[in-house]
């Protein structure tokens, strides 16, 4: 079934739909705040110990390098199956502990199972992103925005389903996290394959139209989830209706491949000619006149930014380290908020923090979708470097941390929204930026090297910074755990993270300046494609 679909246009869109579903269940790592308090109580943990459990979860992403290497030699279906099995085991054991079907495991064993659950998503993400970035190589910004947008909604989907059907029961949530991703990944394994990317102007135009449909569906889904969150408690019947409506919205992207089957356009292969220009012209294909520079077969040159890099060549560039550290400043601090949202809410007097988890997720979606569309639009319009949008997100994120530091009324609502938006922007923008600077040939491994920032940031900002500063302010409980109540618990943490975002802003601006010529060339190439499309549409043969 897979190879048959993979050779057709329908197969490409069906593959994207299943990729969307996979991303919609890949946010299980971000739900830790929903059940962290249950783990803390059952295992009598201090905040530092709890934060180190969350770090273990994020360390699982560091082993994503394995999935990056595997993506060069294994098909997406195998990557998805491996990820589904890891998640089933990792979250399944956590469910057994939290539901008290087994006694709490030793601390080190729990770290291993959380790490296993965290690593499961790297296999899923690698399979999806590598395949779709290659299948839609000339629309990297929009496809990244769509996929990362659904990933952003994933936490809200899990949280709201659990709230609607199981009254936010932590053990029920963990059971969902174990079973549902396995089912979705096994389904996607049949349909997600690499296909030939669009090469004709009409194909690129159709891609753009379909992306608009996917974005519209995603926005409706986000608004639907947001409406459920802000309308307070719901009865059993309304909650059931909400769950059915949510499943319908998640299934609705299937309309695109169905439409392409029912209304398959007439072939124009006798009229249109494929566009053979790459996204960036390879500089080695141009004649060289500089003294001492010979043909490539005589002397192997280091690739220029914008060309395919090996991993060794990439880490030898200054631009890679700018991108890496700026990414750490944004996602590292964001991970701290996501992992500690449960305790941050309790410190400010909120007994239920699920609303903040959902707000971070939903507004993270808006950040992902908007940044993908806006960055692509301004590349088409004027060649604006994509990293400039990462810089803008650092400003908003710093403001969000300052607001939360002062703990004014409603500050956690405002802060969670701003952090969600900016975290989503960073994850979405960095994906196409990495491919535009270093190429797609080794993209699976490149992506997972950048994702090392998630466990690294979690360790630095959540495990060390937030854990130590919280415990320094907390009161020890009789069972050996501890609790801190008041704005002072996280004030210094937020201020330090705001300063970190200022550093990230400076790095993003530097990268934008250094890559402006690359994006000018991408702009010229896109204008060339648009001009070709305009000429063909005006042809009398049409």
PDB file of C-alpha atoms in Angstrom, residues 258-364:
ATOM      1  CA  UNK A 258      -9.802  13.073  -0.883  1.00  0.00           C
ATOM      2  CA  UNK A 259     -10.322  16.259  -2.889  1.00  0.00           C
ATOM      3  CA  UNK A 260      -7.179  15.564  -4.926  1.00  0.00           C
ATOM      4  CA  UNK A 261      -8.590  12.104  -5.770  1.00  0.00           C
ATOM      5  CA  UNK A 262     -12.061  13.312  -6.744  1.00  0.00           C
ATOM      6  CA  UNK A 263     -10.944  16.420  -8.627  1.00  0.00           C
ATOM      7  CA  UNK A 264      -7.649  15.390 -10.150  1.00  0.00           C
ATOM      8  CA  UNK A 265      -6.558  18.175 -12.550  1.00  0.00           C
ATOM      9  CA  UNK A 266      -5.778  17.598 -16.215  1.00  0.00           C
ATOM     10  CA  UNK A 267      -2.104  16.892 -16.828  1.00  0.00           C
ATOM     11  CA  UNK A 268      -0.188  19.802 -18.300  1.00  0.00           C
ATOM     12  CA  UNK A 269       3.077  17.955 -18.753  1.00  0.00           C
ATOM     13  CA  UNK A 270       3.094  18.781 -22.457  1.00  0.00           C
ATOM     14  CA  UNK A 271       2.947  22.491 -21.703  1.00  0.00           C
ATOM     15  CA  UNK A 272       4.745  23.011 -18.410  1.00  0.00           C
ATOM     16  CA  UNK A 273       8.406  22.360 -17.934  1.00  0.00           C
ATOM     17  CA  UNK A 274       9.846  21.526 -14.533  1.00  0.00           C
ATOM     18  CA  UNK A 275      11.817  24.180 -12.742  1.00  0.00           C
ATOM     19  CA  UNK A 276      15.364  22.993 -12.509  1.00  0.00           C
ATOM     20  CA  UNK A 277      16.844  25.790 -10.447  1.00  0.00           C
ATOM     21  CA  UNK A 278      17.673  24.765  -6.860  1.00  0.00           C
ATOM     22  CA  UNK A 279      16.502  26.851  -3.912  1.00  0.00           C
ATOM     23  CA  UNK A 280      19.990  28.328  -3.801  1.00  0.00           C
ATOM     24  CA  UNK A 281      22.312  28.237  -6.788  1.00  0.00           C
ATOM     25  CA  UNK A 282      25.316  26.077  -5.973  1.00  0.00           C
ATOM     26  CA  UNK A 283      28.296  28.351  -6.118  1.00  0.00           C
ATOM     27  CA  UNK A 284      30.513  25.512  -7.290  1.00  0.00           C
ATOM     28  CA  UNK A 285      28.510  25.371 -10.533  1.00  0.00           C
ATOM     29  CA  UNK A 286      29.484  28.920 -11.461  1.00  0.00           C
ATOM     30  CA  UNK A 287      32.669  29.670 -13.377  1.00  0.00           C
ATOM     31  CA  UNK A 288      35.388  30.939 -11.101  1.00  0.00           C
ATOM     32  CA  UNK A 289      37.828  33.653 -12.093  1.00  0.00           C
ATOM     33  CA  UNK A 290      39.640  34.191  -8.812  1.00  0.00           C
ATOM     34  CA  UNK A 291      43.336  33.310  -8.964  1.00  0.00           C
ATOM     35  CA  UNK A 292      44.131  29.963  -7.411  1.00  0.00           C
ATOM     36  CA  UNK A 293      40.535  28.625  -7.466  1.00  0.00           C
ATOM     37  CA  UNK A 294      40.217  25.597  -9.746  1.00  0.00           C
ATOM     38  CA  UNK A 295      37.437  23.292 -10.817  1.00  0.00           C
ATOM     39  CA  UNK A 296      35.916  21.197  -8.044  1.00  0.00           C
ATOM     40  CA  UNK A 297      37.285  17.974  -9.434  1.00  0.00           C
ATOM     41  CA  UNK A 298      40.784  19.376  -8.975  1.00  0.00           C
ATOM     42  CA  UNK A 299      40.411  20.776  -5.489  1.00  0.00           C
ATOM     43  CA  UNK A 300      37.664  20.023  -2.956  1.00  0.00           C
ATOM     44  CA  UNK A 301      36.378  23.274  -1.444  1.00  0.00           C
ATOM     45  CA  UNK A 302      34.569  23.786   1.851  1.00  0.00           C
ATOM     46  CA  UNK A 303      30.853  24.329   1.078  1.00  0.00           C
ATOM     47  CA  UNK A 304      29.446  27.825   1.306  1.00  0.00           C
ATOM     48  CA  UNK A 305      26.550  28.701   3.587  1.00  0.00           C
ATOM     49  CA  UNK A 306      23.410  27.682   1.707  1.00  0.00           C
ATOM     50  CA  UNK A 307      24.950  24.508   0.288  1.00  0.00           C
ATOM     51  CA  UNK A 308      24.809  20.964   1.675  1.00  0.00           C
ATOM     52  CA  UNK A 309      27.144  20.528   4.652  1.00  0.00           C
ATOM     53  CA  UNK A 310      28.318  17.384   6.364  1.00  0.00           C
ATOM     54  CA  UNK A 311      27.976  17.481  10.141  1.00  0.00           C
ATOM     55  CA  UNK A 312      31.715  18.086  10.578  1.00  0.00           C
ATOM     56  CA  UNK A 313      31.647  20.942   8.058  1.00  0.00           C
ATOM     57  CA  UNK A 314      28.594  22.423   9.755  1.00  0.00           C
ATOM     58  CA  UNK A 315      30.029  22.518  13.290  1.00  0.00           C
ATOM     59  CA  UNK A 316      33.130  24.233  11.936  1.00  0.00           C
ATOM     60  CA  UNK A 317      31.083  27.264  10.894  1.00  0.00           C
ATOM     61  CA  UNK A 318      30.534  30.302  13.097  1.00  0.00           C
ATOM     62  CA  UNK A 319      26.924  30.574  11.895  1.00  0.00           C
ATOM     63  CA  UNK A 320      26.046  27.162  13.293  1.00  0.00           C
ATOM     64  CA  UNK A 321      27.184  28.121  16.789  1.00  0.00           C
ATOM     65  CA  UNK A 322      25.303  31.416  16.630  1.00  0.00           C
ATOM     66  CA  UNK A 323      22.158  29.471  15.715  1.00  0.00           C
ATOM     67  CA  UNK A 324      22.816  26.820  18.368  1.00  0.00           C
ATOM     68  CA  UNK A 325      23.371  29.202  21.290  1.00  0.00           C
ATOM     69  CA  UNK A 326      20.527  31.546  20.340  1.00  0.00           C
ATOM     70  CA  UNK A 327      18.244  28.499  20.113  1.00  0.00           C
ATOM     71  CA  UNK A 328      19.376  27.503  23.621  1.00  0.00           C
ATOM     72  CA  UNK A 329      18.500  30.952  24.987  1.00  0.00           C
ATOM     73  CA  UNK A 330      14.944  30.648  23.691  1.00  0.00           C
ATOM     74  CA  UNK A 331      13.948  27.003  24.044  1.00  0.00           C
ATOM     75  CA  UNK A 332      16.022  26.372  27.179  1.00  0.00           C
ATOM     76  CA  UNK A 333      14.212  29.037  29.170  1.00  0.00           C
ATOM     77  CA  UNK A 334      10.909  28.000  27.615  1.00  0.00           C
ATOM     78  CA  UNK A 335      11.453  24.398  28.739  1.00  0.00           C
ATOM     79  CA  UNK A 336      11.985  25.661  32.284  1.00  0.00           C
ATOM     80  CA  UNK A 337       8.536  27.274  32.303  1.00  0.00           C
ATOM     81  CA  UNK A 338       6.860  24.262  30.677  1.00  0.00           C
ATOM     82  CA  UNK A 339       8.418  21.770  33.102  1.00  0.00           C
ATOM     83  CA  UNK A 340       7.795  23.891  36.214  1.00  0.00           C
ATOM     84  CA  UNK A 341       4.345  25.235  35.358  1.00  0.00           C
ATOM     85  CA  UNK A 342       2.746  22.972  37.969  1.00  0.00           C
ATOM     86  CA  UNK A 343       4.854  24.330  40.823  1.00  0.00           C
ATOM     87  CA  UNK A 344       4.750  27.905  39.477  1.00  0.00           C
ATOM     88  CA  UNK A 345       0.959  27.808  39.574  1.00  0.00           C
ATOM     89  CA  UNK A 346       0.868  26.280  43.050  1.00  0.00           C
ATOM     90  CA  UNK A 347       3.316  28.903  44.320  1.00  0.00           C
ATOM     91  CA  UNK A 348       0.919  31.635  43.178  1.00  0.00           C
ATOM     92  CA  UNK A 349      -2.117  29.935  44.727  1.00  0.00           C
ATOM     93  CA  UNK A 350      -3.602  28.058  41.749  1.00  0.00           C
ATOM     94  CA  UNK A 351      -4.740  24.549  42.659  1.00  0.00           C
ATOM     95  CA  UNK A 352      -5.260  23.495  39.015  1.00  0.00           C
ATOM     96  CA  UNK A 353      -2.643  24.511  36.440  1.00  0.00           C
ATOM     97  CA  UNK A 354      -4.150  22.696  33.437  1.00  0.00           C
ATOM     98  CA  UNK A 355      -5.431  26.015  32.059  1.00  0.00           C
ATOM     99  CA  UNK A 356      -1.874  27.414  31.948  1.00  0.00           C
ATOM    100  CA  UNK A 357      -0.558  24.253  30.295  1.00  0.00           C
ATOM    101  CA  UNK A 358      -3.271  24.544  27.643  1.00  0.00           C
ATOM    102  CA  UNK A 359      -2.705  28.278  27.131  1.00  0.00           C
ATOM    103  CA  UNK A 360       1.022  27.733  26.578  1.00  0.00           C
ATOM    104  CA  UNK A 361       0.224  24.989  24.078  1.00  0.00           C
ATOM    105  CA  UNK A 362      -2.514  26.834  22.147  1.00  0.00           C
ATOM    106  CA  UNK A 363      -0.673  30.138  21.894  1.00  0.00           C
ATOM    107  CA  UNK A 364       2.439  28.197  20.998  1.00  0.00           C
TER     108      UNK A 364
END
